[in-house]
PDB file of C-alpha atoms and ligand atoms in Angstrom:
ATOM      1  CA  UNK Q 142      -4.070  17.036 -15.748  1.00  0.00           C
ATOM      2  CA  UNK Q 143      -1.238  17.196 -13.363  1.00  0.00           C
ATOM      3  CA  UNK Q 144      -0.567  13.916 -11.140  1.00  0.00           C
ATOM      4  CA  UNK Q 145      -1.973  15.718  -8.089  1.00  0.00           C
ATOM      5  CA  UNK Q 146      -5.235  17.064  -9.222  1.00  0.00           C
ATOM      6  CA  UNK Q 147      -5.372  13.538 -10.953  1.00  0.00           C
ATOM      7  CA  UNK Q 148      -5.195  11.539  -7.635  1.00  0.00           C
ATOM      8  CA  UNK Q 149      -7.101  14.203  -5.855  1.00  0.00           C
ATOM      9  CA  UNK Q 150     -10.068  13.391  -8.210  1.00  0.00           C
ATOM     10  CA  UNK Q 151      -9.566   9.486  -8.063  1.00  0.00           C
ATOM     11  CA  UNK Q 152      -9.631   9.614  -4.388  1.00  0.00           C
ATOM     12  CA  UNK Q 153     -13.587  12.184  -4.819  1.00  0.00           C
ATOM     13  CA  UNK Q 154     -14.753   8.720  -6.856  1.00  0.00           C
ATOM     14  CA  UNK Q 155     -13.399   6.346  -4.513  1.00  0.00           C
ATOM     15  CA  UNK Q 156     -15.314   8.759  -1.365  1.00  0.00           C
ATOM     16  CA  UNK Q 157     -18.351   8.564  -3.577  1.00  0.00           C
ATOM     17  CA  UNK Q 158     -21.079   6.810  -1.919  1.00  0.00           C
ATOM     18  CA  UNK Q 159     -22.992   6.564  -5.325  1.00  0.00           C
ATOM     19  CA  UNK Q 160     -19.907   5.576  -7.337  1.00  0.00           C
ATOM     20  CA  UNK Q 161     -20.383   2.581  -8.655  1.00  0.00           C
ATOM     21  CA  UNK Q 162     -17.976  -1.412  -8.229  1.00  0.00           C
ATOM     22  CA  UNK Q 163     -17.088  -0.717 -11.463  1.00  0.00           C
ATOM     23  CA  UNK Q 164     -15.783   2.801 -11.138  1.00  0.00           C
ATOM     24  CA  UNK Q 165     -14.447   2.124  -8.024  1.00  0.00           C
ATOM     25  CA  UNK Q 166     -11.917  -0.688  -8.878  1.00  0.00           C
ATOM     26  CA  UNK Q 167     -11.446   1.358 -11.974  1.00  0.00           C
ATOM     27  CA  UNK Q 168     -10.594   3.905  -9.776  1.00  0.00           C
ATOM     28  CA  UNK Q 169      -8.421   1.655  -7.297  1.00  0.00           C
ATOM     29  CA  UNK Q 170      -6.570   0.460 -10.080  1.00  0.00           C
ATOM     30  CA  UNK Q 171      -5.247   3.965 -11.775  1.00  0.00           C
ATOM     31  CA  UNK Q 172      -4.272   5.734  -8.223  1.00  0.00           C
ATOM     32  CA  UNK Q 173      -2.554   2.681  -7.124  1.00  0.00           C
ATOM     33  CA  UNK Q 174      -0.598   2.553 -10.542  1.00  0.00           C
ATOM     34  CA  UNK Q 175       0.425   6.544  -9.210  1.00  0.00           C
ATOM     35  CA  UNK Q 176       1.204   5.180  -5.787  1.00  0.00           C
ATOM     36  CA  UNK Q 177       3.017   2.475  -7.368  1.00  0.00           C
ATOM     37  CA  UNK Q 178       5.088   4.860  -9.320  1.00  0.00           C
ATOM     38  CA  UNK Q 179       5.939   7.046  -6.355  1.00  0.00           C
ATOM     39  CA  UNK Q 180       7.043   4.169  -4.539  1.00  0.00           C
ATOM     40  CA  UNK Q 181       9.686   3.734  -7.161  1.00  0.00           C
ATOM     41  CA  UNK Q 182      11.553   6.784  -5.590  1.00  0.00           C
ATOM     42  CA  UNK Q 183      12.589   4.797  -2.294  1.00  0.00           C
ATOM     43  CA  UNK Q 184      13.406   1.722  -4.227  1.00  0.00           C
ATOM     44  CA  UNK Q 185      17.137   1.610  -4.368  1.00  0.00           C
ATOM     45  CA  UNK Q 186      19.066   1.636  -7.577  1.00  0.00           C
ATOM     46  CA  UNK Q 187      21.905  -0.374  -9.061  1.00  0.00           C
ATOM     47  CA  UNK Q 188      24.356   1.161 -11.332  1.00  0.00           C
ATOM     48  CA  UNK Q 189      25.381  -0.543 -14.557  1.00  0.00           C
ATOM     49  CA  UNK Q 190      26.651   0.611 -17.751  1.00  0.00           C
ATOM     50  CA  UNK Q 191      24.803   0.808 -20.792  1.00  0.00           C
ATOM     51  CA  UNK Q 192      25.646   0.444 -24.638  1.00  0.00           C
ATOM     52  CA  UNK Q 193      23.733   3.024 -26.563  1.00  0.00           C
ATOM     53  CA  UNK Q 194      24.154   3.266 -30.765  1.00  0.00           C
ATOM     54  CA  UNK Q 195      26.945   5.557 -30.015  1.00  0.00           C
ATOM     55  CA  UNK Q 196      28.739   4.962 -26.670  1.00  0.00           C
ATOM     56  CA  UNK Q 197      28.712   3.514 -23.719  1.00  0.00           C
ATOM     57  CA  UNK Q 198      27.385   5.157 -21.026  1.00  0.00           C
ATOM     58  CA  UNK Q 199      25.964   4.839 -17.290  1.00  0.00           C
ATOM     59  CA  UNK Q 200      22.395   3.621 -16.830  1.00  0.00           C
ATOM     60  CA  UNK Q 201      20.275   2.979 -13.327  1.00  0.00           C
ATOM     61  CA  UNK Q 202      18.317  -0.167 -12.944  1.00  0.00           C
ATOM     62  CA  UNK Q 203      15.756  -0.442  -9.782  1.00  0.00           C
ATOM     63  CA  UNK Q 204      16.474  -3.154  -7.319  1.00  0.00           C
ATOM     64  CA  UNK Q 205      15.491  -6.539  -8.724  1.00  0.00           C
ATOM     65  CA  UNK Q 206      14.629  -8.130  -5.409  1.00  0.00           C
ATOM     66  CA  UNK Q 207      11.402  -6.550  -4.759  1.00  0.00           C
ATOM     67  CA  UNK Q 208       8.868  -8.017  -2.572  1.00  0.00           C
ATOM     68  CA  UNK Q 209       5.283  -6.681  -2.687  1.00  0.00           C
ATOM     69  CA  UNK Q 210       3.090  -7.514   0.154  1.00  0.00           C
ATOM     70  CA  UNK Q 211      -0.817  -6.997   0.345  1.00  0.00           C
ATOM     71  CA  UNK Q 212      -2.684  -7.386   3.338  1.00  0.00           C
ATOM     72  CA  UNK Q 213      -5.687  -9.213   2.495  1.00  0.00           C
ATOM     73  CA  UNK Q 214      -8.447  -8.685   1.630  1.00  0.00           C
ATOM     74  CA  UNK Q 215      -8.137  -4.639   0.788  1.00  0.00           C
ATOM     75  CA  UNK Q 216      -4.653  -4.769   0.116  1.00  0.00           C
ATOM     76  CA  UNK Q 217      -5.254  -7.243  -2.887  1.00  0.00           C
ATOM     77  CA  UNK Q 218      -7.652  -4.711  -4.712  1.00  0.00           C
ATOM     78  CA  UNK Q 219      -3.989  -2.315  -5.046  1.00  0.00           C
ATOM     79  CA  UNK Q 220      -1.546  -5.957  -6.395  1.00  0.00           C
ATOM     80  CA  UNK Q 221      -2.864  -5.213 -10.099  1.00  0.00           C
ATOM     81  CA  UNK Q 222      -1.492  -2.426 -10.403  1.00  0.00           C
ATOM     82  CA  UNK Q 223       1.871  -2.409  -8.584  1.00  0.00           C
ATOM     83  CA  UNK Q 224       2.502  -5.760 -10.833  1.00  0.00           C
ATOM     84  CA  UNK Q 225       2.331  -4.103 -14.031  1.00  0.00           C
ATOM     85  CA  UNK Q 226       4.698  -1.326 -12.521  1.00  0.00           C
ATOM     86  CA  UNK Q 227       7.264  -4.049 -11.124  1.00  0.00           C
ATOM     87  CA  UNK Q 228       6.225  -6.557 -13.098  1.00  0.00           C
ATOM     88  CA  UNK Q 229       9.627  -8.832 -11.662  1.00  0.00           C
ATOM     89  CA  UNK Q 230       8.324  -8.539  -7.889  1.00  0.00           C
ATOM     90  CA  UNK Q 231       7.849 -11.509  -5.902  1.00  0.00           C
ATOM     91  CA  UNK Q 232       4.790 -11.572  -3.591  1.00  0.00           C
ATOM     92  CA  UNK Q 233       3.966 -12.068  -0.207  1.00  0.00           C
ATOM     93  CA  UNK Q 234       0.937 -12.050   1.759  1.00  0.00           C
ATOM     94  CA  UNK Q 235      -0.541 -11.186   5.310  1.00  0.00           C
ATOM     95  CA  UNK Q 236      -4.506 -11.837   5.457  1.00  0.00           C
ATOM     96  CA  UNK Q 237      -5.751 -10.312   8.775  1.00  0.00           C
ATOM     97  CA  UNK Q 238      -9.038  -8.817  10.095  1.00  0.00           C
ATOM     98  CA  UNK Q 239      -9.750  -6.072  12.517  1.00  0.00           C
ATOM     99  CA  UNK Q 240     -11.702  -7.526  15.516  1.00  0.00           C
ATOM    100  CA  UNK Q 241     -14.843  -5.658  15.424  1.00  0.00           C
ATOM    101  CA  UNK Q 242     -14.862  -4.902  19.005  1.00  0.00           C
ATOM    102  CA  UNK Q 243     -11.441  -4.510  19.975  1.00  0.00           C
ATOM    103  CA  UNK Q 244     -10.130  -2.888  16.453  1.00  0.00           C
ATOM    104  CA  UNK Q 245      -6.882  -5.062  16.956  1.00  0.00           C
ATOM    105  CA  UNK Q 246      -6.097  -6.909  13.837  1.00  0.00           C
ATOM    106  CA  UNK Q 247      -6.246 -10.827  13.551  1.00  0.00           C
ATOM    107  CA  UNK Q 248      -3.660 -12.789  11.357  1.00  0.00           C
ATOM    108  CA  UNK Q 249      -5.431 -15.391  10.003  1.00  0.00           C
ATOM    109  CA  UNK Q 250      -2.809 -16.213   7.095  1.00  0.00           C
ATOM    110  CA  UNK Q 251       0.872 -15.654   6.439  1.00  0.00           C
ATOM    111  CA  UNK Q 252       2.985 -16.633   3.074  1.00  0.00           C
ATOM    112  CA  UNK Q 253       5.970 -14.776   2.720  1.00  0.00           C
ATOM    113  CA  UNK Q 254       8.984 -15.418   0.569  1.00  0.00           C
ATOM    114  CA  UNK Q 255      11.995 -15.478   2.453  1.00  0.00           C
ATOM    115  CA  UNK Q 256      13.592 -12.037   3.070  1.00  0.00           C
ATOM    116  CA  UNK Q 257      17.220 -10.626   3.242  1.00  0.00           C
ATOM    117  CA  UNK Q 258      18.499  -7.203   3.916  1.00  0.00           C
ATOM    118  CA  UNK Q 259      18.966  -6.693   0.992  1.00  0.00           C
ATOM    119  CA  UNK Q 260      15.025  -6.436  -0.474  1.00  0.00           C
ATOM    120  CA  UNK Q 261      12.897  -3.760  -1.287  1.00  0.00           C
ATOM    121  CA  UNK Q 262       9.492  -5.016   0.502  1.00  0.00           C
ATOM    122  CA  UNK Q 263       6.261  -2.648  -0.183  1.00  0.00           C
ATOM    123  CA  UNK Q 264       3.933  -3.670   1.869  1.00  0.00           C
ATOM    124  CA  UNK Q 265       0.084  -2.531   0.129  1.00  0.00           C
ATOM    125  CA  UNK Q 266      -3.147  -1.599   1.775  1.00  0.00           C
ATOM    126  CA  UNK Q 267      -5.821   1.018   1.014  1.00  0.00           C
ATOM    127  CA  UNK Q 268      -6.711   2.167   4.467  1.00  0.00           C
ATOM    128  CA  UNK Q 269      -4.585   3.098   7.634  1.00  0.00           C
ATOM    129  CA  UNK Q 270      -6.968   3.621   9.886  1.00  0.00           C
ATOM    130  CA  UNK Q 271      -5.538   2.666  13.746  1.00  0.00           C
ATOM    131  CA  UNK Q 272      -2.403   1.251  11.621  1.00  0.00           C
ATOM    132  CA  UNK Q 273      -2.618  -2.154  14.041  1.00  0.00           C
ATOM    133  CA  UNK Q 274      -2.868  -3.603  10.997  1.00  0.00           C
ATOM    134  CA  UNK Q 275       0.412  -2.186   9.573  1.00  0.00           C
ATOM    135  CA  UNK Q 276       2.125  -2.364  12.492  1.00  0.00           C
ATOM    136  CA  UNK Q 277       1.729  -5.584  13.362  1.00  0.00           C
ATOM    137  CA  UNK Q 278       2.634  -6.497   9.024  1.00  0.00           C
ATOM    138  CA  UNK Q 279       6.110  -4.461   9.917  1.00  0.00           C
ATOM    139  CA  UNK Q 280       6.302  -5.856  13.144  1.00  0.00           C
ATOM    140  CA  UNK Q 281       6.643  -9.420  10.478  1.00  0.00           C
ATOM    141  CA  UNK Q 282       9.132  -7.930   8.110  1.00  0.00           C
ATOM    142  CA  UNK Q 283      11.612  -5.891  10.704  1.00  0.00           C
ATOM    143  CA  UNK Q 284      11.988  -9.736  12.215  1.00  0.00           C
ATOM    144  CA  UNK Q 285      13.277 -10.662   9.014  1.00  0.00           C
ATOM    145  CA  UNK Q 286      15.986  -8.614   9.063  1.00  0.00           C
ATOM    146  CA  UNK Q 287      14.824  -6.081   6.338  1.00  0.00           C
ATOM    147  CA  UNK Q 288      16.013  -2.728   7.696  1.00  0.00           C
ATOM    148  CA  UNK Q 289      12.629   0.188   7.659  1.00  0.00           C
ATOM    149  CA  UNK Q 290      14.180   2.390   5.242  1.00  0.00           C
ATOM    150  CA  UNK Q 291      14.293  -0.921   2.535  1.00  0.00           C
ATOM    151  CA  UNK Q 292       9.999  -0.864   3.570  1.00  0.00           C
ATOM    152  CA  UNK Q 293       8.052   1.309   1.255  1.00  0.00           C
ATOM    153  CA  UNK Q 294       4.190   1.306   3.135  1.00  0.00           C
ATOM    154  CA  UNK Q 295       1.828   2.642   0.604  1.00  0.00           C
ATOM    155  CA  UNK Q 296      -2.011   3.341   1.352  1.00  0.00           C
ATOM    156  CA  UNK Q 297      -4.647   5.084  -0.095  1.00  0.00           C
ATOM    157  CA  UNK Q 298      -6.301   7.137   2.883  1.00  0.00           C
ATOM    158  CA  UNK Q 299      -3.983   7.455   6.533  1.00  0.00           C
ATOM    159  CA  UNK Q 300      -5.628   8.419   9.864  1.00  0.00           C
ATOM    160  CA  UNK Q 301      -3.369  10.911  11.786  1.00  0.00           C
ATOM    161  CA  UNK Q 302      -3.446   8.135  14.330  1.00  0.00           C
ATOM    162  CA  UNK Q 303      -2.450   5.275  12.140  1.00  0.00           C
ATOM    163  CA  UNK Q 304       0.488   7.197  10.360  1.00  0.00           C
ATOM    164  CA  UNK Q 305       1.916   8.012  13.534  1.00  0.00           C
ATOM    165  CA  UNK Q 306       1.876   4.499  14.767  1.00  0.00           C
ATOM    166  CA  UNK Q 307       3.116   3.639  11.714  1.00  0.00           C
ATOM    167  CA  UNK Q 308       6.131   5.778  12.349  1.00  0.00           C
ATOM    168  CA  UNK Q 309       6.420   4.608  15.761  1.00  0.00           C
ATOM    169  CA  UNK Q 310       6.803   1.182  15.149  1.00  0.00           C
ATOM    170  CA  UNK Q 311       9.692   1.528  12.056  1.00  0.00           C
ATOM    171  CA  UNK Q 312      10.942   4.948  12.290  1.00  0.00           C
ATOM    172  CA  UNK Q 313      12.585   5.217   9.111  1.00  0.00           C
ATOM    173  CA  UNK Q 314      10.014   3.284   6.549  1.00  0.00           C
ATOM    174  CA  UNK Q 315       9.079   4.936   3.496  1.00  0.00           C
ATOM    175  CA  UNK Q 316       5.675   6.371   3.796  1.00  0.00           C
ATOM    176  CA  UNK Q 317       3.180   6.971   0.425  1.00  0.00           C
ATOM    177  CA  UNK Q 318      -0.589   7.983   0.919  1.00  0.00           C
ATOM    178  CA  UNK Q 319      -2.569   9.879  -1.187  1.00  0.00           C
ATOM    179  CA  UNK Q 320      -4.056  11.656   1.509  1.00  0.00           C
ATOM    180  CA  UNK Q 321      -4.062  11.862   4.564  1.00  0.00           C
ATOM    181  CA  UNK Q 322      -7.814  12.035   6.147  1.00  0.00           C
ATOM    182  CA  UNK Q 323      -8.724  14.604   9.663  1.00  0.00           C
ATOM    183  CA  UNK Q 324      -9.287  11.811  11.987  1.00  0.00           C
ATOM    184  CA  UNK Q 325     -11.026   8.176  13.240  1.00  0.00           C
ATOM    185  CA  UNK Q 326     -14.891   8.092  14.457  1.00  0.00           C
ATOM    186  CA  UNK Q 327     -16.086   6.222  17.456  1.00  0.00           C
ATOM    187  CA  UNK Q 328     -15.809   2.646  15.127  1.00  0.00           C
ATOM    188  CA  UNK Q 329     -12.178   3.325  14.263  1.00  0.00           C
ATOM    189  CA  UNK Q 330     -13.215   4.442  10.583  1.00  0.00           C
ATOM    190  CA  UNK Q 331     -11.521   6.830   8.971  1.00  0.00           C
ATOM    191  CA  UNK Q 332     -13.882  10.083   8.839  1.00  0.00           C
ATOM    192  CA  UNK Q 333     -14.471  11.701   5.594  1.00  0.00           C
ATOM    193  CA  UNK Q 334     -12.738   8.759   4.351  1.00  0.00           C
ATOM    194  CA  UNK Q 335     -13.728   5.973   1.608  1.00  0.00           C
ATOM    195  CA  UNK Q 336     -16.141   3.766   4.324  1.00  0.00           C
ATOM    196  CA  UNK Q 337     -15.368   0.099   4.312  1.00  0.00           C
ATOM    197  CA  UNK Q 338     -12.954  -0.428   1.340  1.00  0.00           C
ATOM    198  CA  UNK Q 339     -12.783  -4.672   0.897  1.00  0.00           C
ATOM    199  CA  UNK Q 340     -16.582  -4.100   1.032  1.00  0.00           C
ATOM    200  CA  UNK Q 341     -16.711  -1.839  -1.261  1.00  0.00           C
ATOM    201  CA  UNK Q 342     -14.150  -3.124  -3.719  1.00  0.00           C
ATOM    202  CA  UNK Q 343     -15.204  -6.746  -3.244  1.00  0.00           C
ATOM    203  CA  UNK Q 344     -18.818  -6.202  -3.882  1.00  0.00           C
ATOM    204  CA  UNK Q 345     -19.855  -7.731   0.091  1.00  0.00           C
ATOM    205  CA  UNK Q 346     -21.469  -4.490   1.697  1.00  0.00           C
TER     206      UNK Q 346
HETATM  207  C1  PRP O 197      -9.233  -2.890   6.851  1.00  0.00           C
HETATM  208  C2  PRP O 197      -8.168  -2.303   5.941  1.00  0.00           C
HETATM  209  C3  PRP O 197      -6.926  -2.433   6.743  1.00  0.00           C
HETATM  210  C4  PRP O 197      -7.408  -2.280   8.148  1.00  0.00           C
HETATM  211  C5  PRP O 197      -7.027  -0.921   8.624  1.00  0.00           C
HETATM  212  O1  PRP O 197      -9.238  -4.256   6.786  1.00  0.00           O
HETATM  213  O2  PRP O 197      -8.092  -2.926   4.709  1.00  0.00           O
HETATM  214  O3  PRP O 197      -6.288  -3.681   6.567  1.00  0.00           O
HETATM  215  O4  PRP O 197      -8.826  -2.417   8.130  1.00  0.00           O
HETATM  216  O5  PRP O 197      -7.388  -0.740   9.940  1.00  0.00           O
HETATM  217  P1  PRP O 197      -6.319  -0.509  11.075  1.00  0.00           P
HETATM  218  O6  PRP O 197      -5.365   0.485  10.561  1.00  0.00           O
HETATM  219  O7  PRP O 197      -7.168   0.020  12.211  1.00  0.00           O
HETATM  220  O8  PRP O 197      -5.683  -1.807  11.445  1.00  0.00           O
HETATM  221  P2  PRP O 197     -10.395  -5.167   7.442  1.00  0.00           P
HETATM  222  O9  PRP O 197      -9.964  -5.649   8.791  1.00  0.00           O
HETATM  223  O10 PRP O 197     -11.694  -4.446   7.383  1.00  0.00           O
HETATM  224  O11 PRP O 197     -10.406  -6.441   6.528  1.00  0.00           O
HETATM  225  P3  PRP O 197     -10.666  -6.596   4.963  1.00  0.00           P
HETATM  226  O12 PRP O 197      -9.487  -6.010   4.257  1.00  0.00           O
HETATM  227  O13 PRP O 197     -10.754  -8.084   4.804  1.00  0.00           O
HETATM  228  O14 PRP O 197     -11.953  -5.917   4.592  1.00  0.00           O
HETATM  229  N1  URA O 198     -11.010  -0.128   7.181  1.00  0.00           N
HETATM  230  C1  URA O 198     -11.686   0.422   6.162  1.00  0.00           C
HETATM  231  O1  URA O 198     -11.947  -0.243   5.134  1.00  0.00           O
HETATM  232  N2  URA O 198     -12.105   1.688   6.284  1.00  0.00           N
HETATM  233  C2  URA O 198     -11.847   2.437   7.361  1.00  0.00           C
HETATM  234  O2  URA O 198     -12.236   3.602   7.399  1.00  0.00           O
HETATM  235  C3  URA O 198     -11.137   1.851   8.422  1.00  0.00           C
HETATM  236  C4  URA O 198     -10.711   0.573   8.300  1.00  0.00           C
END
């Protein structure tokens, strides 16, 4: 199966109101290990040379300073499977909550390692749905001094909205969804969508 149709059916479990915990973080953890992998392409690349059996010749490494970022709780379901593809990467963490009424994210915890320009940071969460949530993580990381195009942003599902606020607020970032969904309903969720994803991932609907 191509990587496309592969994701494509991932994503019809994850939508699945009858799929099961246990298919759904087994389906959480193969697309992200896909999203993890296209996130590789906007990591940058160092240039060594490299001893074969019969000559030397010129080999690409990825960036050893990677920093991988979930935004807790969701974003955690997706760490898995981006450490086994960057197995190296530091982590970092945001833990915020969308304020039921308002749909403006609350940071309630922040532990990040310390940043240069020089980092790759992919920041990780399943669902862009108003992307206050993402903003305000980039809003964290552009103070740092990490310039947008060193910031892969990797979700699951994007709301039209929340991409393009996403965009607004670091024009340049690197931008990987699996799909992107036709629009937010009256609560802010993202319509067809997955429903509540740390709810569903974390067993707490
Ligand atoms: C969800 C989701 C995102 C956020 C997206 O988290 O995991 O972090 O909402 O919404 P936004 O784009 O409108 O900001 P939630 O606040 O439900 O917390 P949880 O991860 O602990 O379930
Ligand atoms: N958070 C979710 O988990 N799902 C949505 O649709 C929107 C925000």
């Amino acid at each position: 199966m191509e990587v496309r149709a592969m994701k494509k059916s991932l994503l019809t479990t994850l939508r699945d109101k009858h799929t099961s915990i246990h298919q759904f973080r087994q389906a959480t953890e193969k697309i992200s290990f896909l999203l993890a992998g296209e996130a590789g392409d906007y990591i940058k690349e160092k240039i060594i040379s490299v001893e074969t059996p019969l000559e030397e010749g010129e080999g690409k490494l990825l960036n050893e300073d990677i920093v991988i970022i979930p935004i807790l709780r969701a974003g955690l379901a997706m760490l898995p499977a981006f450490l086994r593809f960057y197995p190296d990467a530091s982590v970092g963490f945001f833990g915020m909550r969308r304020d039921e009424e308002t749909k403006l994210p609350h940071l309630y915890y922040q532990n990040i390692p310390p940043l240069s320009p020089d980092h790759n940071v992919i920041i990780i969460d399943p669902m862009i749905a108003t992307g206050g949530s993402g903003a305000l993580a980039l809003e964290k990381v552009l103070s740092k001094n990490v310039p947008d195009s060193n910031i892969v942003y990797v979700g699951i599902i994007g709301a039209p909205e929340g991409i393009e606020k996403i965009k607004q607020t670091a024009p340049n970032i690197n931008l990987v969804v699996a799909q992107v969904d036709e629009r937010l309903n009256q609560d802010a969720f993202i319509i067809p969508g997955i429903g509540d994803f740390g709810d569903r991932y974390f067993g707490t609907e």
